[in-house]
CSV table of C-alpha atoms and ligand atoms in Angstrom, one decimal:
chain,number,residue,atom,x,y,z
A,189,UNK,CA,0.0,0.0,0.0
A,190,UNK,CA,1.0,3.9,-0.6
A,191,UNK,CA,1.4,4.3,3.2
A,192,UNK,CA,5.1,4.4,3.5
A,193,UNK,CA,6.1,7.8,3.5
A,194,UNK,CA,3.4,8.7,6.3
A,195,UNK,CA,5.9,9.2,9.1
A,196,UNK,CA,3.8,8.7,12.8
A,197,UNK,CA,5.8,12.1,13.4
A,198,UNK,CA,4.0,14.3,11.4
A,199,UNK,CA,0.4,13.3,12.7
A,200,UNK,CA,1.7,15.1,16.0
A,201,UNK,CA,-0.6,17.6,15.1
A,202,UNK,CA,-3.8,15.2,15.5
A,203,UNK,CA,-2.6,13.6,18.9
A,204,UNK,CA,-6.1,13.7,20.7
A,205,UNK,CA,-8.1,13.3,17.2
A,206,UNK,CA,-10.8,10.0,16.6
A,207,UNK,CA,-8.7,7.2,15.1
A,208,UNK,CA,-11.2,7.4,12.2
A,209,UNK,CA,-9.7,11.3,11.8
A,210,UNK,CA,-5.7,10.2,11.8
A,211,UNK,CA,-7.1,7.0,9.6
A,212,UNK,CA,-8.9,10.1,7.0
A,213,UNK,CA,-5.8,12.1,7.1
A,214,UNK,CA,-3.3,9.1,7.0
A,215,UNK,CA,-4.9,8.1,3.2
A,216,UNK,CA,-5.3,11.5,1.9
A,217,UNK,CA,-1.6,12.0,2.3
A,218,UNK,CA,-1.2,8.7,1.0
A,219,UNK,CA,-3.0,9.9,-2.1
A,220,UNK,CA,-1.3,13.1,-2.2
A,221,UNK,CA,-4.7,14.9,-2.2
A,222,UNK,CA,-3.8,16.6,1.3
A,223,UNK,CA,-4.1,20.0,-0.1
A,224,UNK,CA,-7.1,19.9,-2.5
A,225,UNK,CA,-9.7,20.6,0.8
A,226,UNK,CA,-7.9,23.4,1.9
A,227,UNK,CA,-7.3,25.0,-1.6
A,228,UNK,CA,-10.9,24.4,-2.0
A,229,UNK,CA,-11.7,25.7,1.1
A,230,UNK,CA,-10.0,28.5,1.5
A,231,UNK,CA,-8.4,29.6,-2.2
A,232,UNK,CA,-6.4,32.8,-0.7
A,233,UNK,CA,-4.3,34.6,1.9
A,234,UNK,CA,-5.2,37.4,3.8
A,235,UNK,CA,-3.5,40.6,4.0
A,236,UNK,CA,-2.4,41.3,7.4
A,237,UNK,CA,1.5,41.0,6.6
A,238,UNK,CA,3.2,43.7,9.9
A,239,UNK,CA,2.5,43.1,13.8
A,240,UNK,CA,0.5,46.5,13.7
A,241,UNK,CA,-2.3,45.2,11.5
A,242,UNK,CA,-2.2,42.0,13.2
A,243,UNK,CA,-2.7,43.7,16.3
A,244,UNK,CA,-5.7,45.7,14.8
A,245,UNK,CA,-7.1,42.9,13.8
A,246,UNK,CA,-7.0,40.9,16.8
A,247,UNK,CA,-7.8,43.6,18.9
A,248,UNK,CA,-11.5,44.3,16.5
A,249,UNK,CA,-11.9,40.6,17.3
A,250,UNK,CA,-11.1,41.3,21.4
A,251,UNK,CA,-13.0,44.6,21.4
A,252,UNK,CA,-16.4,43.1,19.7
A,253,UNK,CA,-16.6,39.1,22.1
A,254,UNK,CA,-14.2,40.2,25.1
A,255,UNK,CA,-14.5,43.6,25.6
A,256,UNK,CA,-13.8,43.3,29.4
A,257,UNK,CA,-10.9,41.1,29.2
A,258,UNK,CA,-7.7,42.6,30.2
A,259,UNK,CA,-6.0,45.2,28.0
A,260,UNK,CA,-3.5,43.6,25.1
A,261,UNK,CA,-0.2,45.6,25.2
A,262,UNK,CA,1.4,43.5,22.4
A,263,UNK,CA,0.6,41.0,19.1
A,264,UNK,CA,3.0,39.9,17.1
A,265,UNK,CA,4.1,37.3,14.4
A,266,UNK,CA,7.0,35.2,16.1
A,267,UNK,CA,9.2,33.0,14.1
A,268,UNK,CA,10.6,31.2,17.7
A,269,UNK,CA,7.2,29.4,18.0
A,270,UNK,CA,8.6,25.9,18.1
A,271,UNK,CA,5.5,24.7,16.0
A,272,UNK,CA,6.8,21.0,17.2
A,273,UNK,CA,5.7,21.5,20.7
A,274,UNK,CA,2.3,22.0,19.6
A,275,UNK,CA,1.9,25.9,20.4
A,276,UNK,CA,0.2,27.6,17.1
A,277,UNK,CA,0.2,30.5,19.1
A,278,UNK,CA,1.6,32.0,22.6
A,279,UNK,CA,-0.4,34.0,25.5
A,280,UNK,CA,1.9,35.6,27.6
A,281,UNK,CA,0.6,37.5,30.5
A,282,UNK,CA,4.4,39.2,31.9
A,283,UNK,CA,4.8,40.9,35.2
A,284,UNK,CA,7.4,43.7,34.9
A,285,UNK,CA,8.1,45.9,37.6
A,286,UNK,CA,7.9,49.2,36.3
A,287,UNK,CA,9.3,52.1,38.7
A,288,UNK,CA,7.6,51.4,41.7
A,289,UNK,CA,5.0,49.7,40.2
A,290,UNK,CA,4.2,46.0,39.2
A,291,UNK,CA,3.2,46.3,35.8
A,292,UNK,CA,1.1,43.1,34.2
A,293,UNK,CA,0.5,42.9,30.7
A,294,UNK,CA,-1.0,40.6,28.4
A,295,UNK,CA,0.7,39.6,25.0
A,296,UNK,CA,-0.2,37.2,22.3
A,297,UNK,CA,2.6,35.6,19.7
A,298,UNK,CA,1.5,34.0,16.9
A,299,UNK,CA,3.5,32.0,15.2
A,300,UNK,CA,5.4,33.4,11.5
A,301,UNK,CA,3.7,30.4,10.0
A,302,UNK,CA,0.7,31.9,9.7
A,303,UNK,CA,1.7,35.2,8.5
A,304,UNK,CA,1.0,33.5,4.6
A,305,UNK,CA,-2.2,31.6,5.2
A,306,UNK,CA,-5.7,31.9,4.9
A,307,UNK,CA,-7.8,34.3,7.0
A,308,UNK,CA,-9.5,31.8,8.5
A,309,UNK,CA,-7.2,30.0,9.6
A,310,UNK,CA,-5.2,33.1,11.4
A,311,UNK,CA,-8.4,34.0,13.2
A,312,UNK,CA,-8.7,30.6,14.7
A,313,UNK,CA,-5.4,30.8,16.1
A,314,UNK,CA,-5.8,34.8,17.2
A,315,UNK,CA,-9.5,33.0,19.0
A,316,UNK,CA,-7.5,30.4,20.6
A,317,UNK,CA,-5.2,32.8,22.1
A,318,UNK,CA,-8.0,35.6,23.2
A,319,UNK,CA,-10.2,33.0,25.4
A,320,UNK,CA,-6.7,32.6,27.1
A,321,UNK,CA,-6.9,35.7,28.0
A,322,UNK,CA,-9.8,34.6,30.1
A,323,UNK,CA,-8.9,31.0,30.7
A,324,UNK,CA,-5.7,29.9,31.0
A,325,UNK,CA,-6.5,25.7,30.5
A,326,UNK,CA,-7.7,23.9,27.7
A,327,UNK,CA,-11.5,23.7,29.4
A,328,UNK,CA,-14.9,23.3,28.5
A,329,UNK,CA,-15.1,27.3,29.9
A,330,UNK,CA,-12.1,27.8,27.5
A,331,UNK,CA,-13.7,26.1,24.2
A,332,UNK,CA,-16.9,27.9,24.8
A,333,UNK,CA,-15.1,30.9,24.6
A,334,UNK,CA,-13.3,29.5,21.5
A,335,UNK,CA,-16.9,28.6,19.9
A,336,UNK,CA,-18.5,32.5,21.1
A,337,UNK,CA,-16.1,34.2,19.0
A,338,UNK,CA,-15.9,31.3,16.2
A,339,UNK,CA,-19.0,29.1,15.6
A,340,UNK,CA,-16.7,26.9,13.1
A,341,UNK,CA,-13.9,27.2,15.7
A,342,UNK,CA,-13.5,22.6,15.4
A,343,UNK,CA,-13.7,22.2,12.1
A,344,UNK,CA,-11.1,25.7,11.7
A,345,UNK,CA,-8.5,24.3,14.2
A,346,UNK,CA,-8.3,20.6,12.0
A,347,UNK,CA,-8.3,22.8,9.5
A,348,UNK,CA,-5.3,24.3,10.9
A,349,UNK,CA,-3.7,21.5,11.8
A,350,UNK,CA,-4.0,19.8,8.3
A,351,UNK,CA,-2.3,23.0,7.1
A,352,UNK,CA,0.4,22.2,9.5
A,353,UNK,CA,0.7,18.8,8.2
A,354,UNK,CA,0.6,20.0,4.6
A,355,UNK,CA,3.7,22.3,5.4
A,356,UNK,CA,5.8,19.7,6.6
A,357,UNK,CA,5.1,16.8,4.2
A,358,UNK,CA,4.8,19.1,0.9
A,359,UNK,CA,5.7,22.6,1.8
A,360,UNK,CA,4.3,26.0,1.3
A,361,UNK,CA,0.3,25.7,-0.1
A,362,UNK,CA,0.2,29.2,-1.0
B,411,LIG,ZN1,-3.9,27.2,24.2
């Protein structure tokens, strides 16, 4: 069978998925057909290239579901996300003594990856990293967050996750 080159290393990204998931994925890499969905899906790249308009964009997206969340001082695209540890994305909340004050702020990283990729996909991982701002474990209180601010928030983070896949069997999509 075609199954050879489908390394166990690069379904990291699905530990946690149904069998039946990893089985789907396993056979369309198999058949080289990993990036027709996503093509399909989502046929172009957004446009938010600099750490300014990312941070616009994430803070319209803060401002309109979790408006009483603590400030954001910084978003930026980071090319040290180690994408192998699983983190799409970082939520930092830093304490920094300032004068004689204790200083907390709140930053999200998202990983460089993502700086050419679709829209949607972006968002999903700017969602993920908002509800943290609010709920710092993986919870059900945490995924209802997720699912407030993205209704397709599930299907968007396999999504992601294929793309992830896609990058590191075939390279680039777009
Ligand atoms: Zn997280």
């Amino acid at each position: 069978m075609a199954e050879k080159e489908t390394k166990m290393h690069e379904l990291k990204y699905l530990t946690g998925y149904p069998e039946q998931v990893v089985g789907q994925v396993k056979r369309l890499i198999a058949e080289q057909r990993l990036g027709k969905t996503p093509l399909e899906r989502y046929p172009s790249v957004h446009e938010i290239k600099t750490d300014k308009a990312l941070y616009d964009f994430t803070l319209q997206l803060k401002n309109k579901f979790l408006r009483k969340a603590p400030p954001l001082s910084k978003v930026a695209f980071d090319k040290k996300i180690n994408l192998t540890h699983q983190a799409l994305g970082l939520h930092s909340f830093v304490s920094r003594v300032q004068g004689a004050k204790l200083k907390a702020k709140n930053e999200i990283r998202i990983g460089a990856v993502f700086k050419t990729a679709p829209l949607a996909l972006l968002r999903m991982i700017v969602v993920h990293e908002l509800a943290h701002l609010k709920e710092k474990e993986h919870n059900k209180a945490f995924y209802s967050l997720c699912l407030h601010m993205e209704p397709d928030y599930p299907q968007l983070e396999l999504d992601v996750r294929l793309y992830l896949i896609h990058l590191d069997l075939f390279g680039a999509l777009y």
